[in-house]
Tab-separated table of C-alpha atoms in Angstrom:
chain	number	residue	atom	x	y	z
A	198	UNK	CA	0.000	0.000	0.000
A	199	UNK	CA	3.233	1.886	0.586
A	200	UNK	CA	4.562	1.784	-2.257
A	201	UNK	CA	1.407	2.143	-4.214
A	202	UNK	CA	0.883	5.677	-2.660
A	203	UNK	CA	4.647	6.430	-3.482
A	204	UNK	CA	4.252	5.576	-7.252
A	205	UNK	CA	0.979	7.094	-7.175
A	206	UNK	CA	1.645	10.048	-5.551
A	207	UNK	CA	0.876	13.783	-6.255
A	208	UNK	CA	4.289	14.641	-5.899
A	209	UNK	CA	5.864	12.615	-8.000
A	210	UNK	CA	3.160	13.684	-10.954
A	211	UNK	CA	4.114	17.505	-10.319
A	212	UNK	CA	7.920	16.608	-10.165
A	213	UNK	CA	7.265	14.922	-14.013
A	214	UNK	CA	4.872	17.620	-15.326
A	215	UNK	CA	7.450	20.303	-14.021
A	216	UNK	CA	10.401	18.295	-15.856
A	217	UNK	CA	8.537	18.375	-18.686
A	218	UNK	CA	7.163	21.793	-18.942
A	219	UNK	CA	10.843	23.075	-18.078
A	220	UNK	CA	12.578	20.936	-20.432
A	221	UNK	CA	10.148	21.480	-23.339
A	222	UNK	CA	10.379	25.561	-23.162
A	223	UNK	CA	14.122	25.241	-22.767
A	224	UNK	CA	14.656	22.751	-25.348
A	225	UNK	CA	12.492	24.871	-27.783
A	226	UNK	CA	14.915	28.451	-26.736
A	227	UNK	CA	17.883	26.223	-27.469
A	228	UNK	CA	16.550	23.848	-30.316
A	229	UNK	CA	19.023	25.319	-33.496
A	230	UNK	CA	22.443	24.359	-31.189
A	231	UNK	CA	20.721	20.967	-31.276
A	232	UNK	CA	20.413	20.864	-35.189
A	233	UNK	CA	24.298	21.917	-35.734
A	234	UNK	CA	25.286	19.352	-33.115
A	235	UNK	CA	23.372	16.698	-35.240
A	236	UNK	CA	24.449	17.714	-38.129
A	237	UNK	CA	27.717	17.653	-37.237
A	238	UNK	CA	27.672	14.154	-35.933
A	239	UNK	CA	25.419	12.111	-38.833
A	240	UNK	CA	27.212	14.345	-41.579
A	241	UNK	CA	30.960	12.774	-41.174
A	242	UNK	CA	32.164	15.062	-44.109
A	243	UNK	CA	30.745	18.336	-43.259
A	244	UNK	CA	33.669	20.649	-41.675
A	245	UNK	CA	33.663	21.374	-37.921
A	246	UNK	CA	33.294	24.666	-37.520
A	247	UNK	CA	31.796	27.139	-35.021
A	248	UNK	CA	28.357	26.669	-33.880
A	249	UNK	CA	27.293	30.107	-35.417
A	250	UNK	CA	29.125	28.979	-38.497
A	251	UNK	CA	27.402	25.804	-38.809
A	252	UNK	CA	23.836	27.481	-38.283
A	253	UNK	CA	24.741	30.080	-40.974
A	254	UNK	CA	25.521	27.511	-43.170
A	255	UNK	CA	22.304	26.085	-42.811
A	256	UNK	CA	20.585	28.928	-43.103
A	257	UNK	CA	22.243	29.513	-46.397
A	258	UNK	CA	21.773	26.505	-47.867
A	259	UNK	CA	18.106	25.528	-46.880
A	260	UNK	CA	16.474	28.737	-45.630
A	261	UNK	CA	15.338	30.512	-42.430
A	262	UNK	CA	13.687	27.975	-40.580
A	263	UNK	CA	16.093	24.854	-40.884
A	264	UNK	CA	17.670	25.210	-37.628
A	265	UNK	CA	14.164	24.380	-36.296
A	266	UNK	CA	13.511	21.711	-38.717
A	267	UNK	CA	12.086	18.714	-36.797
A	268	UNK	CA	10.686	20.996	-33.823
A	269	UNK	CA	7.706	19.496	-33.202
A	270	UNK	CA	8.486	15.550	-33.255
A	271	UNK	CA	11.150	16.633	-31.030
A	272	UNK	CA	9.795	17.972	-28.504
A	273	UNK	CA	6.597	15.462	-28.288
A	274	UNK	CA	9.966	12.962	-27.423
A	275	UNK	CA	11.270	15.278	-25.213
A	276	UNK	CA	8.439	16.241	-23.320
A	277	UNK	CA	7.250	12.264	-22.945
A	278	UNK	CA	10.652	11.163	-22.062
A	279	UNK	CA	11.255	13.712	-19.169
A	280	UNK	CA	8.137	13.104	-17.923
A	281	UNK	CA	8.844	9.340	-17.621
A	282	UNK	CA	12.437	10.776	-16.231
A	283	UNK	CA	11.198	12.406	-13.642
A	284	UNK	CA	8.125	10.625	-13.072
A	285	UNK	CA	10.248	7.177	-12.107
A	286	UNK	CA	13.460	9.037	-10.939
A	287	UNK	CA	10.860	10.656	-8.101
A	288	UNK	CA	8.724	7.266	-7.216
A	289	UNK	CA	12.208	5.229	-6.513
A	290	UNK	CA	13.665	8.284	-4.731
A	291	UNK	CA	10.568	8.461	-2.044
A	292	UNK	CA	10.425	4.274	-1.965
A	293	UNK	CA	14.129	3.828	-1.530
A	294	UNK	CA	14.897	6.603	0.931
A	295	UNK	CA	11.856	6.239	2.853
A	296	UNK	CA	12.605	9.475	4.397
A	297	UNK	CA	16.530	9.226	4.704
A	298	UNK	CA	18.697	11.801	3.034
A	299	UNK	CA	19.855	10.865	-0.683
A	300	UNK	CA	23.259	10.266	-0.945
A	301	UNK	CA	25.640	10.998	-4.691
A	302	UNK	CA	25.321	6.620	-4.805
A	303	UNK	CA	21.595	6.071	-4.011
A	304	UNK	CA	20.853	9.412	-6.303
A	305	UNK	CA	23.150	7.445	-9.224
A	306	UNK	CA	21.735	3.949	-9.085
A	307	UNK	CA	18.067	5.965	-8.967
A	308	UNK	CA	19.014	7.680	-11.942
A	309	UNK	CA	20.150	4.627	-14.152
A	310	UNK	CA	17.226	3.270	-13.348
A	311	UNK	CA	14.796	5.788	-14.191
A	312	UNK	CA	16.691	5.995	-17.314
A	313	UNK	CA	16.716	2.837	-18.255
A	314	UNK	CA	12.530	2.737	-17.828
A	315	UNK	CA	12.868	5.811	-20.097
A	316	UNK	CA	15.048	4.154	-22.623
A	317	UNK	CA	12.875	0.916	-23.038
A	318	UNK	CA	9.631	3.380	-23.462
A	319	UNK	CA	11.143	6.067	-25.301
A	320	UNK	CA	13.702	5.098	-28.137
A	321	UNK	CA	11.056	4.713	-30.874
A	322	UNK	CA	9.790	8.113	-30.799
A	323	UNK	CA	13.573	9.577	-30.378
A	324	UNK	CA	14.614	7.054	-33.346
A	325	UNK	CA	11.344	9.093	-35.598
A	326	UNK	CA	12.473	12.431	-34.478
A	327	UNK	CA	15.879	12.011	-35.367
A	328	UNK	CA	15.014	10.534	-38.876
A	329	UNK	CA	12.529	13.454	-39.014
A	330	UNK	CA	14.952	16.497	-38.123
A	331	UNK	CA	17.636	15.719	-40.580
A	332	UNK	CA	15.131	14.747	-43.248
A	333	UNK	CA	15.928	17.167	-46.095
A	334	UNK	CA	19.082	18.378	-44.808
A	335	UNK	CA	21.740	18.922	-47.504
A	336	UNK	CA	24.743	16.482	-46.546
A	337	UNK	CA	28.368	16.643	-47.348
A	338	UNK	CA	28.607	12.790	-47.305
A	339	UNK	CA	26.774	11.094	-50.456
A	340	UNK	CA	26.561	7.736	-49.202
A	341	UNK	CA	23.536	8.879	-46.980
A	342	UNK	CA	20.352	8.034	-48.397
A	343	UNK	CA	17.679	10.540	-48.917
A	344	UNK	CA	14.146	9.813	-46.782
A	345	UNK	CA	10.567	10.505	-47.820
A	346	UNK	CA	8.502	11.069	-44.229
A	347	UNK	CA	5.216	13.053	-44.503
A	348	UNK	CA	4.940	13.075	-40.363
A	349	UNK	CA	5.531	11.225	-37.258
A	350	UNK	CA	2.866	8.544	-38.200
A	351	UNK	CA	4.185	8.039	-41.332
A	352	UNK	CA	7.524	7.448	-40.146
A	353	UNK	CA	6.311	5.026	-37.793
A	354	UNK	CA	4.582	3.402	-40.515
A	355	UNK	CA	7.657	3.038	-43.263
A	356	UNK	CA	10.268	2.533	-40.781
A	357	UNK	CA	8.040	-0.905	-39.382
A	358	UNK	CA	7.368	-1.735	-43.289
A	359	UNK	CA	10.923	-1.647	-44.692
A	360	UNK	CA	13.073	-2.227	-41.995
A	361	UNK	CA	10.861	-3.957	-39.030
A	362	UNK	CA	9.956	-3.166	-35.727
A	363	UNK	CA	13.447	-3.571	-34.566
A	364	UNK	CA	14.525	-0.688	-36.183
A	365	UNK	CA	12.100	1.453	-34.023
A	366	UNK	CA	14.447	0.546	-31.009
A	367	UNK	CA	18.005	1.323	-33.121
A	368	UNK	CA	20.556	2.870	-30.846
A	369	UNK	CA	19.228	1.192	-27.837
A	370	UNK	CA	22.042	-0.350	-26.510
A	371	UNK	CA	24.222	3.083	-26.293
A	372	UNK	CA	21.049	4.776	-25.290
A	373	UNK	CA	21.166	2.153	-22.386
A	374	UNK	CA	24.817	3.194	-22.101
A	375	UNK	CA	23.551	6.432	-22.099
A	376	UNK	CA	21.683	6.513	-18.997
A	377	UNK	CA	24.338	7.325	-17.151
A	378	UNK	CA	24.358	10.826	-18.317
A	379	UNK	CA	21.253	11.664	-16.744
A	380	UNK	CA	22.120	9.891	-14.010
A	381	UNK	CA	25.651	11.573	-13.530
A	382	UNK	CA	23.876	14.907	-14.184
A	383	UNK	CA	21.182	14.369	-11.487
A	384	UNK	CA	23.509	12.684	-8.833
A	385	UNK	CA	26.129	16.135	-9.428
A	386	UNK	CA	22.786	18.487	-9.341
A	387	UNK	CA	21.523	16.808	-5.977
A	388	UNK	CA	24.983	17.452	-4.367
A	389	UNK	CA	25.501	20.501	-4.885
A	390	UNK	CA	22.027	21.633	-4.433
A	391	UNK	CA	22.841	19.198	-0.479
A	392	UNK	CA	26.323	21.165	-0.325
A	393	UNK	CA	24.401	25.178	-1.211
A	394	UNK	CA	21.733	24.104	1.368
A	395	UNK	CA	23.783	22.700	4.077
A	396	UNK	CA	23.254	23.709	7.791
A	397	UNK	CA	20.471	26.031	6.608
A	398	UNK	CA	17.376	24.326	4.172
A	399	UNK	CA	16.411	27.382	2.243
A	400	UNK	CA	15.000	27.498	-1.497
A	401	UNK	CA	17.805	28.033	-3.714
A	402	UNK	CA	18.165	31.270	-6.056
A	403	UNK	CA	17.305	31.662	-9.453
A	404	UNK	CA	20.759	31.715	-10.465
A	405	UNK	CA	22.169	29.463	-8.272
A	406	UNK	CA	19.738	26.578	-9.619
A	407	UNK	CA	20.913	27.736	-13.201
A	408	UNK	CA	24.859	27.605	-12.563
A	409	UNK	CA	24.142	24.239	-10.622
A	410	UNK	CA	22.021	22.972	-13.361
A	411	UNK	CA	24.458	24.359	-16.231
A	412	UNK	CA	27.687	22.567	-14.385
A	413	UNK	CA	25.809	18.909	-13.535
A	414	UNK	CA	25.209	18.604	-17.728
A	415	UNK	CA	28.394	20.226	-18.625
A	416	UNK	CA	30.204	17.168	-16.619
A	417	UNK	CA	27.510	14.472	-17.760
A	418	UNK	CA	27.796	15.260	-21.646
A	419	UNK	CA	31.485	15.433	-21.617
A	420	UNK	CA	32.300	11.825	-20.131
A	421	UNK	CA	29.548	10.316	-22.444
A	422	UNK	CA	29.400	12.422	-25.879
A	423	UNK	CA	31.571	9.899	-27.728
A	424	UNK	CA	28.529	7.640	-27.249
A	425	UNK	CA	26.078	9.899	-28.211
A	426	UNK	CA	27.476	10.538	-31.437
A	427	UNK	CA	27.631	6.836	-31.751
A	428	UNK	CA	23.762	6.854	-30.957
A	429	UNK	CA	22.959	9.739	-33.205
A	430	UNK	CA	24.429	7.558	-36.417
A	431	UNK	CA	22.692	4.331	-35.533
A	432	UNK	CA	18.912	6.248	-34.818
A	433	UNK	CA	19.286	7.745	-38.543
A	434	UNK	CA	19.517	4.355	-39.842
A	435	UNK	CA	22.143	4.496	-42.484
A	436	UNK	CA	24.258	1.889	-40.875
A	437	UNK	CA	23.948	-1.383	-41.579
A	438	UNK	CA	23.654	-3.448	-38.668
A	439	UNK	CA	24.955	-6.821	-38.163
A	440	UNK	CA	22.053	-9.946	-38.965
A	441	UNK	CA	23.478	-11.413	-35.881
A	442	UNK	CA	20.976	-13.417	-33.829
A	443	UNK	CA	22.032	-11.442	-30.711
A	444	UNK	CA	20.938	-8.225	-30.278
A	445	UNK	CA	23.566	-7.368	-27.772
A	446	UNK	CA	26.305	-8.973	-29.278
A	447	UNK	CA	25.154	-7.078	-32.299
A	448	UNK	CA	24.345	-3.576	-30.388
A	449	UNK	CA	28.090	-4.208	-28.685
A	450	UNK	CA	29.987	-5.091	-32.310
A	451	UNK	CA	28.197	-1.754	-33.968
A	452	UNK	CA	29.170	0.163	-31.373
A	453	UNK	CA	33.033	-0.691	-30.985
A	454	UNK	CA	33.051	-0.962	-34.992
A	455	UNK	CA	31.880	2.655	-35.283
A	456	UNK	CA	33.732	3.933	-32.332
A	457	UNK	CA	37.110	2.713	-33.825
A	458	UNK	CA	35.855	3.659	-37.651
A	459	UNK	CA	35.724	7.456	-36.116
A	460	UNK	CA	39.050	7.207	-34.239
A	461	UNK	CA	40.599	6.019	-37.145
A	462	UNK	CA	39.322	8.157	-39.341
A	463	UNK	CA	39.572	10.905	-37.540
A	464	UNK	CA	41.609	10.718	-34.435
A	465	UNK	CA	40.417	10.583	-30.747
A	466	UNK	CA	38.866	14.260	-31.386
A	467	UNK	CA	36.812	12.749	-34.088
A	468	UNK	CA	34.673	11.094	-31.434
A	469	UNK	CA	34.047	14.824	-29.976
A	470	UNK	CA	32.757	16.296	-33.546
A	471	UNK	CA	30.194	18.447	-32.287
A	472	UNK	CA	30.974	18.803	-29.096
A	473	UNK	CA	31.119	22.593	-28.644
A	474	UNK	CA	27.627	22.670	-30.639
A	475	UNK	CA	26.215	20.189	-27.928
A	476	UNK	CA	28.025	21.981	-24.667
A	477	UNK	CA	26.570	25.161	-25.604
A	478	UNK	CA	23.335	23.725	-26.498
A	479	UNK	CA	22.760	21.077	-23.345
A	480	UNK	CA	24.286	23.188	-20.796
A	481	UNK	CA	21.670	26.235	-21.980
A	482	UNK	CA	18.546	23.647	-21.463
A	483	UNK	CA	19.542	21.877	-18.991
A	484	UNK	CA	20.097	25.138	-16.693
A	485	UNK	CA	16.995	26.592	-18.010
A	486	UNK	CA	15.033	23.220	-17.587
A	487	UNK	CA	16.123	22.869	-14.174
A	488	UNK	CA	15.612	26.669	-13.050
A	489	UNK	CA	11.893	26.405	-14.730
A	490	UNK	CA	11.277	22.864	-13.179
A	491	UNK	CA	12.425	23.842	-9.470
A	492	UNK	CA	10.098	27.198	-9.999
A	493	UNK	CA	6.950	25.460	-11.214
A	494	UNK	CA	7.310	23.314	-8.581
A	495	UNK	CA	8.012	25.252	-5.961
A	496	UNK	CA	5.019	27.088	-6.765
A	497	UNK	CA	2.706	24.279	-7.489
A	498	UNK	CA	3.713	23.270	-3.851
A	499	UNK	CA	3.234	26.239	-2.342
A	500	UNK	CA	-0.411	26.407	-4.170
A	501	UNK	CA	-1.336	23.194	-2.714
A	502	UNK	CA	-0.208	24.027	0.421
A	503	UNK	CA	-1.796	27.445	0.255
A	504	UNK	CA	-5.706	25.816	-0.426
A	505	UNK	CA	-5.180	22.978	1.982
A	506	UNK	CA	-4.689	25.204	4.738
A	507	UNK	CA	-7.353	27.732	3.804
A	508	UNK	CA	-9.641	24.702	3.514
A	509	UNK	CA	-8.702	23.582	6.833
């Protein structure tokens, strides 16, 4: 009954709807970083160059609004898979702690497992959007194959009739890999936010949960971006996977193959192509998501607490 009450519970659902309220306005300030940052990872011939570079380049070649090609599919991903985040990162922080402070270890394994829920529910909507966003783009690599998608449905549809339902769930195994940058990010947030409040529980400022927010993401996407590049490639589908009977033995081989295709290629910075497009565009949301998803909160709280007493 417990633990019913604990997944059930009011405050985990405004925790989730203030994740994904915050992350969806941030992600939509911040959403033409996240096109050069793609583009820069899928498109293995295109120059790195500045991120303002990049976007002008796009602008150039495919007009005004292709930096926010892909916007809406996008953020319908976004905005389900933070809820889900936060929804299940709450629920097994109130059943585990049971009261108890959270600790940087019980805040990690709480965040790889929230992400992994996340990653199971989520990766066919992320594997659309990605397919979706670059759709159109012009590439400097002419071995990528051009796509015909008239919408999300559609892309559902095409991707299930010429390549199966498996291919709705490409990239899962990094993106499994991959929850450990949420995780990383939420155990640094939670630590500092313990260190800023210690000896004195007060609500943080505005621009202390931004800095907090902005540092947690910076960490999280530098020790996992070569995997997310690595995750970017096998979502758009122009690999060709191994027919391999195992799906992790075949997730693991296309993952080391392309991992040590880039490095040789391109040298150990070759697995960090993009990376100043996706520092300056994650570290922007995330700060953003987390200062608009501590203040709707807050608020919602102090609402609630607010009627309940005048009812009283």
């Amino acid at each position: 009954m417990t633990m019913a009450s604990e997944v059930f519970s009011y405050e985990s659902l405004v925790h989730a709807v203030s994740g994904a309220v915050g992350s969806v306005t941030a992600m939509t300030v911040f959403f033409p970083l996240d096109t050069a940052r793609l583009r820069l990872q899928v498109d293995e011939n295109r120059k790195a160059k500045s991120t303002p570079a990049i976007l002008a380049e796009i602008i150039k070649e495919e007009g005004l609004l292709a930096p926010y090609r892909g916007w809406f599919p996008v953020i319908c991903s976004l905005c389900c898979s933070n809820f889900i985040y936060f929804y299940c990162f709450h629920c097994l922080k109130a059943s585990w702690q049971k009261g108890n402070q959270s600790t940087p270890r019980t805040d990690l394994i709480t965040g790889i497992a929230a992400g992994i829920v996340n990653v199971l529910v989520t990766t066919p909507l992320w594997v659309v959007n990605t397919r979706l966003k670059l759709q159109g783009s012009n590439f400097r690599n002419a071995d990528i194959r051009p796509t015909n998608y008239s919408g999300i449905l559609d892309a559902f549809v095409q991707i299930i009739r010429d390549e199966g339902v498996g291919a709705l769930w490409n990239g899962t195994f990094p993106s499994l890999l991959l929850v450990l940058n949420p995780a990383i990010q939420f155990m640094i947030y939670e630590g500092l936010k313990r260190q800023l409040r210690k000896g004195v529980p007060r609500e943080l400022s505005s621009l202390e949960v931004f800095l907090i927010g902005a540092v947690a993401k910076a960490v999280a996407t530098s020790v996992t971006y070569p995997l997310q590049t690595i995750q970017s490639v096998l979502r758009f589908g122009q690999y060709n996977m191994s027919t391999e009977k195992s799906k992790l033995l075949s997730g693991l081989r296309a993952v080391k193959c392309l991992l040590l295709n880039r490095a040789r290629r391109y040298g150990m910075l070759g697995l960090f192509k993009g990376l100043e497009a996706k520092l300056l565009q994650t570290v922007l949301t995330a700060a953003l998501m987390f200062l608009l998803y501590e203040k709707i909160a807050s608020c919602t709280f102090r609402l609630a607490k607010h009627f309940t007493t005048q009812d009283t």
